[in-house]
CSV table of C-alpha atoms in Angstrom, one decimal:
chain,number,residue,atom,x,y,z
R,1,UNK,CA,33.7,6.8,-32.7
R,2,UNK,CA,31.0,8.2,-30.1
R,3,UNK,CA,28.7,5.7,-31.2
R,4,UNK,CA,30.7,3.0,-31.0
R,5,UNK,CA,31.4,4.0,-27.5
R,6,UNK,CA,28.0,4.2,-26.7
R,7,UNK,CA,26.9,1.1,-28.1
R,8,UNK,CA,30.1,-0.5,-26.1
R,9,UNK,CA,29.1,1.2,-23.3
R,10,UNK,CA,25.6,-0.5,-23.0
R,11,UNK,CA,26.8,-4.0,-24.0
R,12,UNK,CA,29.3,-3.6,-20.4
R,13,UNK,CA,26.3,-2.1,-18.7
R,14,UNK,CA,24.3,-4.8,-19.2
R,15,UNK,CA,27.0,-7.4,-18.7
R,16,UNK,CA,27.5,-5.4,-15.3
R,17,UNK,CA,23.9,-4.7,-14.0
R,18,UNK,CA,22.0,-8.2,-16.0
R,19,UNK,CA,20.0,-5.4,-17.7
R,20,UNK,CA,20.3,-3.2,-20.9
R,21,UNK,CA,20.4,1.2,-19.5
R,22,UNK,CA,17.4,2.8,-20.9
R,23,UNK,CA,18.2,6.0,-22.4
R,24,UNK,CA,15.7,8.0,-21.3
R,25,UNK,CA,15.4,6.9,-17.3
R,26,UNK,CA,15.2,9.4,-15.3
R,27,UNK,CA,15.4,13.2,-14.8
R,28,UNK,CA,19.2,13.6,-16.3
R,29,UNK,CA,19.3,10.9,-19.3
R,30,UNK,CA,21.9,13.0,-21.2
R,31,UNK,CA,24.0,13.0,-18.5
R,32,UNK,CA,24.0,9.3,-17.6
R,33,UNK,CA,24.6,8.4,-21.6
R,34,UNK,CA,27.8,10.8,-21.4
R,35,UNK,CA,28.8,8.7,-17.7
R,36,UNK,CA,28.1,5.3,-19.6
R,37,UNK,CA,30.0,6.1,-22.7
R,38,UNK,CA,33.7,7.4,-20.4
R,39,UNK,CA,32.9,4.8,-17.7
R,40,UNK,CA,31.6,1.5,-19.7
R,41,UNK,CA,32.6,2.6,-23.2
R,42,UNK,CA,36.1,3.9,-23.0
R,43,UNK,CA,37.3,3.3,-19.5
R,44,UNK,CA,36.4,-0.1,-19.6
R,45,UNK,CA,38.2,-0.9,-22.8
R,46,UNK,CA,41.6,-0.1,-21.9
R,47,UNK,CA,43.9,-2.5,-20.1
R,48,UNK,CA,43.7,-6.1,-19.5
R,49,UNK,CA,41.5,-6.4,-16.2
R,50,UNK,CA,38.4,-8.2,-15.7
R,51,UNK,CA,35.2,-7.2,-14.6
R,52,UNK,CA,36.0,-8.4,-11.5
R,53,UNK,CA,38.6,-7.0,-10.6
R,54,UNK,CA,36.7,-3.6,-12.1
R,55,UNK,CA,34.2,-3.8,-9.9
R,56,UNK,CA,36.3,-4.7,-7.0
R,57,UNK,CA,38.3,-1.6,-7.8
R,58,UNK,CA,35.0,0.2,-8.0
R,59,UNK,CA,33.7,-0.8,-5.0
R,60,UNK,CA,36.7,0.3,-3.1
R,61,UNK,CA,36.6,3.6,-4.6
R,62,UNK,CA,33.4,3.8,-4.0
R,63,UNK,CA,33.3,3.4,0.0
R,64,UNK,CA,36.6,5.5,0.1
R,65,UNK,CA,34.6,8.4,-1.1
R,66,UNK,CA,31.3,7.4,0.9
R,67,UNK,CA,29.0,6.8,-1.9
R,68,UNK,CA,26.7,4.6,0.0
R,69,UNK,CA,23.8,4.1,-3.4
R,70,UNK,CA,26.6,3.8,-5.9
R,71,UNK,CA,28.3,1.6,-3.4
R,72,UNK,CA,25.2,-0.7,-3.3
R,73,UNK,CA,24.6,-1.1,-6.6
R,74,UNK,CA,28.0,-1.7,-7.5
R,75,UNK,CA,28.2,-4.5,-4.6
R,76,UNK,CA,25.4,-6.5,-7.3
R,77,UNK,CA,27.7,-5.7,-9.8
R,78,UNK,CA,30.0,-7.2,-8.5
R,79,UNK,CA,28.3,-10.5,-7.6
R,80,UNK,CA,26.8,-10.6,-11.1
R,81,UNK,CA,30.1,-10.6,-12.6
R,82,UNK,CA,31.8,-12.9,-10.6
R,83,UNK,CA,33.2,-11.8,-7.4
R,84,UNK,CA,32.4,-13.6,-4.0
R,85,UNK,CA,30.6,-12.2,-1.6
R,86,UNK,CA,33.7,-12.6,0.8
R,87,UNK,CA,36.0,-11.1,-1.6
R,88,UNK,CA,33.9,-7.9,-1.4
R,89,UNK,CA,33.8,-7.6,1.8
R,90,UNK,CA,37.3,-8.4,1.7
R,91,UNK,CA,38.1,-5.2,-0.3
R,92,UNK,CA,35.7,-3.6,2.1
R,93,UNK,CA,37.4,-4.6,5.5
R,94,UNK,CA,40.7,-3.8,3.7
R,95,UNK,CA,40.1,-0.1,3.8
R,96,UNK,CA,39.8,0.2,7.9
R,97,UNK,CA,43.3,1.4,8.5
R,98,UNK,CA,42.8,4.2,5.9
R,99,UNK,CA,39.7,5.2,6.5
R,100,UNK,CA,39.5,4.4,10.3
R,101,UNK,CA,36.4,2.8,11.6
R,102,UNK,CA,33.6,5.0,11.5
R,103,UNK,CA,33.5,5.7,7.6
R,104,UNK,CA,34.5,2.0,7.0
R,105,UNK,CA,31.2,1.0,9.1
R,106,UNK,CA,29.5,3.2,6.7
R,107,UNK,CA,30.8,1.6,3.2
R,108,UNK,CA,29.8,-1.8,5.4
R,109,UNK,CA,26.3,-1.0,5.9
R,110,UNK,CA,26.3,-0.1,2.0
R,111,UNK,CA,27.6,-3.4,0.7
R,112,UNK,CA,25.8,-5.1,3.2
R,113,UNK,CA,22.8,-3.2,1.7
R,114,UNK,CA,23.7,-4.9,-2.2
R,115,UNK,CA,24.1,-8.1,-0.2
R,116,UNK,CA,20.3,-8.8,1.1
R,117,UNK,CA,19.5,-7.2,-2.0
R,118,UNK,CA,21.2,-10.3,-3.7
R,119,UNK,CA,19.9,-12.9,-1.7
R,120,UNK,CA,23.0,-13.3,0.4
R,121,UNK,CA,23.1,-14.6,3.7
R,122,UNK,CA,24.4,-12.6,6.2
R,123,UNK,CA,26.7,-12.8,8.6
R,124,UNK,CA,29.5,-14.4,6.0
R,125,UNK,CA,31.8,-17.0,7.5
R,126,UNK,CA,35.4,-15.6,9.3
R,127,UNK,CA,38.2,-15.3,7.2
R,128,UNK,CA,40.6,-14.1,9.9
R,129,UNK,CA,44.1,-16.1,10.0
R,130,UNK,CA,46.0,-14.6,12.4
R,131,UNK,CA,46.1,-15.3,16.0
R,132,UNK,CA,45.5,-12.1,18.6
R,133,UNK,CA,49.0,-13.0,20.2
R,134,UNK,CA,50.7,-13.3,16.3
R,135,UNK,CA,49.5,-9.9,14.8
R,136,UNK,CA,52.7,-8.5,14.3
R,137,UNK,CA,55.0,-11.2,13.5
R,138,UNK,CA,52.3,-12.0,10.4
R,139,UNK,CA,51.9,-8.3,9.2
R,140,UNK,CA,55.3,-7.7,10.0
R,141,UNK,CA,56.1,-10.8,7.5
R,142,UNK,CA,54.0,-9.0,4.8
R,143,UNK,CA,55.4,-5.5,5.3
R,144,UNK,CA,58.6,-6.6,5.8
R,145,UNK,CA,58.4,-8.0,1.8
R,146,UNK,CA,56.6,-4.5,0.5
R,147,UNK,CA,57.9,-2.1,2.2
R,148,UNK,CA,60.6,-2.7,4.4
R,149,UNK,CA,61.4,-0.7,7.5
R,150,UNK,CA,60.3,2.4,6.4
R,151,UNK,CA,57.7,3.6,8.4
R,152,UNK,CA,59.3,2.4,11.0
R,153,UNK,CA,62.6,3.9,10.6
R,154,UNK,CA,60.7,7.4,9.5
R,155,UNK,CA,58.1,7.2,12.8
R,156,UNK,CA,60.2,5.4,15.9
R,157,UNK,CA,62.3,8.7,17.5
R,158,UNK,CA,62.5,6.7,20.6
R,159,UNK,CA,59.0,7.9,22.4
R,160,UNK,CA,56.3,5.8,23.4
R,161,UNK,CA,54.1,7.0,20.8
R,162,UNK,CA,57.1,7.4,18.4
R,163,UNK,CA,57.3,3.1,18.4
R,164,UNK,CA,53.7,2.5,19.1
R,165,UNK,CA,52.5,4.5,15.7
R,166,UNK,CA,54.4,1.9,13.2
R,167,UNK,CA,53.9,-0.8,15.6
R,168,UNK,CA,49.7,0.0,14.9
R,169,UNK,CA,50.4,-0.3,11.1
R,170,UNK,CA,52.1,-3.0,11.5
R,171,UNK,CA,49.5,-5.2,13.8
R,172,UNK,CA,46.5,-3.1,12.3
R,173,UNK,CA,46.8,-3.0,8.6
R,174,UNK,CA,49.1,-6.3,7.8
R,175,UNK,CA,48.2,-8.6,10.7
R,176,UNK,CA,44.5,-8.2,11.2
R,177,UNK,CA,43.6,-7.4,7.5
R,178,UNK,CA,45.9,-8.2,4.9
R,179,UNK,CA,46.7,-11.7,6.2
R,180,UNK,CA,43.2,-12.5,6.2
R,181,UNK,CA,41.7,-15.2,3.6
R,182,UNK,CA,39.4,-14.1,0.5
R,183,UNK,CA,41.8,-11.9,-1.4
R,184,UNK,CA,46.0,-12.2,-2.5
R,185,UNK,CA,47.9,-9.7,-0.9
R,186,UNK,CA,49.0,-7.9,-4.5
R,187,UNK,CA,44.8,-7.4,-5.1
R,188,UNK,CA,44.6,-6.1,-1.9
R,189,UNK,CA,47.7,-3.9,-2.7
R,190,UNK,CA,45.9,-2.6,-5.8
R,191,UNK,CA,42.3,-1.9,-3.6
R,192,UNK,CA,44.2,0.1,-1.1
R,193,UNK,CA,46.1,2.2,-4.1
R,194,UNK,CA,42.8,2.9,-5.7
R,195,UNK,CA,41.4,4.1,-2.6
R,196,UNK,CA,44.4,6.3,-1.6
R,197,UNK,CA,43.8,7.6,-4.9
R,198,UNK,CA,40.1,8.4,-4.2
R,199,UNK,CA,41.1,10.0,-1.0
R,200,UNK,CA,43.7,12.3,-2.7
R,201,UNK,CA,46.8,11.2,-0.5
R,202,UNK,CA,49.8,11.6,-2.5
R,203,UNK,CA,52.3,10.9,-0.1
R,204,UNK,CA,50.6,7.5,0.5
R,205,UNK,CA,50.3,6.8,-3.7
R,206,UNK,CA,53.6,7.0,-4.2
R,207,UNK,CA,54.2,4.5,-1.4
R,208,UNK,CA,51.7,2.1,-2.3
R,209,UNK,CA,52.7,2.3,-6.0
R,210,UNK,CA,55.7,0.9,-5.0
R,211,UNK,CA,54.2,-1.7,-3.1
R,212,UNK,CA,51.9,-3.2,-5.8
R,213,UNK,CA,55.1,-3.5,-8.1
R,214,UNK,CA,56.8,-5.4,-5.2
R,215,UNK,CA,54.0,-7.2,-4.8
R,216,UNK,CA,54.6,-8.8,-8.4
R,217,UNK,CA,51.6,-6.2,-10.2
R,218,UNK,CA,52.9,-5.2,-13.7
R,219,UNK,CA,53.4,-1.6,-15.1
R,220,UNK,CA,50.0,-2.5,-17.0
R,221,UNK,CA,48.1,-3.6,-14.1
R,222,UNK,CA,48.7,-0.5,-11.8
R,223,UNK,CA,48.0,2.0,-15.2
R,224,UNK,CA,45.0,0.3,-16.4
R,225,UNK,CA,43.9,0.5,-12.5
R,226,UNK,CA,44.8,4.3,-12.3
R,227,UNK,CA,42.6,4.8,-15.3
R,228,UNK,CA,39.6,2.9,-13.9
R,229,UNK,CA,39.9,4.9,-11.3
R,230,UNK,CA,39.6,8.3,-13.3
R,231,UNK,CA,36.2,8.6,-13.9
R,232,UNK,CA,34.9,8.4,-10.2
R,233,UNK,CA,37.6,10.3,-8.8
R,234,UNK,CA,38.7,12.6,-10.9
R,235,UNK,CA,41.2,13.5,-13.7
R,236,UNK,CA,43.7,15.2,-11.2
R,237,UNK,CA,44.0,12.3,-8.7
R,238,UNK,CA,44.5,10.4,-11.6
R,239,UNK,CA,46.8,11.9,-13.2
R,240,UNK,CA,49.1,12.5,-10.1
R,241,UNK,CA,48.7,8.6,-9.8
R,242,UNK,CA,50.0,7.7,-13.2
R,243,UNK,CA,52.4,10.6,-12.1
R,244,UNK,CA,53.8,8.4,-9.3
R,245,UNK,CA,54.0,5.4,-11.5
R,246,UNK,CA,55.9,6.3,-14.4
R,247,UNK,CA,58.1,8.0,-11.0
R,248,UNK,CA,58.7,4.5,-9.7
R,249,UNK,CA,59.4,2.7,-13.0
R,250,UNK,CA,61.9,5.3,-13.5
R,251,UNK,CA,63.6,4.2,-10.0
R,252,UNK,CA,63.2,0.9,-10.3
C-alpha cells in the first residue's frame, strides 16, 4: 500500500508542479518522500475536490499560517492546475478580516511573488462590486442568508463600540470582500473555514461550518476540505474541525 501511495503521490506532484519530485533533492529527501506520500498520495485521494479547489484551499492555508515560500510555490500550482490568477488573489484578499491587514499584505507579497514568477501581469484588473455608500446593505444581504443576526445580536449592548463592532463585519468582511467578483460566495465560505482552521479558532469553525452548509456545501465537501487541511495544519485542528461538522449535521 506504501508504494502505491508513493507512486500516487508523484503522479499528483507532477500534475501539480509540471515536473516529476526527485527523490533525492535536497538535504532531507526522506522526509519530503514521507510529505509527498500523506499530502499527494493519501490526502489527495480522498473526497471529490479538484485540484483547484486543492490548491485554492492550500493557498489559503498557506498565507493564514504565513508561509511565504510554500505560499509561492503553491500560487504556480495553482495556475498550473487551473485556477485564475484573480481567483487566487480572490482567496487571498478574502482572508483580510481574519487576519487583519498587516499579515494579509504579507501572504500578498507571496502570491504576488508566484505571479511574476508565472509570467503574470501585475496589477490584475478590479473585481470590486460594491459601491463605498452600499457596503452594508450588500454584505448585510450575504450575512443576513449565512448567518443571520447573530453577531449582531451577541455584540450590540447598546454602546457605540457595542454597534460599530458587527457593523465592521458586516461592511468589512461581506460588503468589501465577499461581494466581490472572481470567487462564489460558498468557495469563499470554504477558504475562510480552512483558514480559521489553520489559525486554530474554534469558536469561529464552528460558526463558519455552519455557514458553508447554508451556503449550499455538502457534508462531503466541508469533510474532504477538513482533511486537506490536516496535513499542513495539523491533526488536532483537524480533528476539532471534523469535530464541529459532524456537531452541526447533528443539529441540522
Amino acid at each position: 500500500m506504501s508504494e502505491e501511495l508513493t507512486r500516487r503521490g508523484d503522479e499528483v506532484f507532477e500534475r501539480l508542479f509540471g515536473a516529476a519530485p526527485d527523490p533525492q533533492a535536497g538535504d532531507d529527501p526522506e522526509f519530503m518522500a514521507i510529505l509527498r506520500r500523506v499530502i499527494f498520495g493519501q490526502v489527495f485521494s480522498v473526497g471529490e475536490l479538484e485540484d483547484r479547489t486543492r490548491e485554492l484551499i492550500t493557498v489559503t492555508i498557506l498565507a493564514a499560517m504565513q508561509c511565504p515560500g510554500q505560499l509561492t510555490a503553491h500560487t504556480r500550482a495553482a495556475l498550473h492546475v487551473g485556477a485564475t490568477p484573480e481567483q487566487i488573489r480572490e482567496a487571498i484578499y478574502g482572508l483580510a478580516p481574519f487576519l487583519g491587514f498587516p499579515r494579509t499584505l504579507n501572504a500578498i507579497a507571496a502570491m504576488n511573488e508566484g505571479f511574476r514568477a508565472a509570467g503574470v501581469q501585475l496589477p490584475l484588473d478590479p473585481r470590486t462590486t460594491t459601491p463605498e455608500g452600499e457596503r452594508f446593505a450588500c454584505g448585510a444581504a450575504i450575512q443576513q442568508r449565512l448567518y443571520g443576526d447573530e453577531i449582531r445580536e451577541e455584540f450590540d449592548d447598546g454602546t457605540a463600540v457595542g454597534a460599530a463592532l458587527p457593523r465592521l463585519l458586516t461592511e468589512f468582511a461581506f460588503g468589501d470582500f465577499e461581494s466581490r467578483e472572481g470567487l462564489e460566495v460558498a468557495e469563499r465560505e470554504l477558504l475562510i473555514l480552512c483558514a480559521l482552521v489553520a489559525m486554530g479558532l474554534a469558536p469561529q469553525v464552528a460558526a463558519h461550518v455552519k455557514g458553508c452548509l447554508r451556503a449550499g456545501l455538502s457534508r462531503e465537501t466541508v469533510a474532504a476540505a477538513i482533511l486537506h487541511c490536516a496535513p499542513y495544519t495539523g491533526m488536532p485542528a483537524a480533528l476539532n474541525a471534523y469535530r464541529q461538522l459532524r456537531a452541526a449535521v447533528d443539529d441540522a
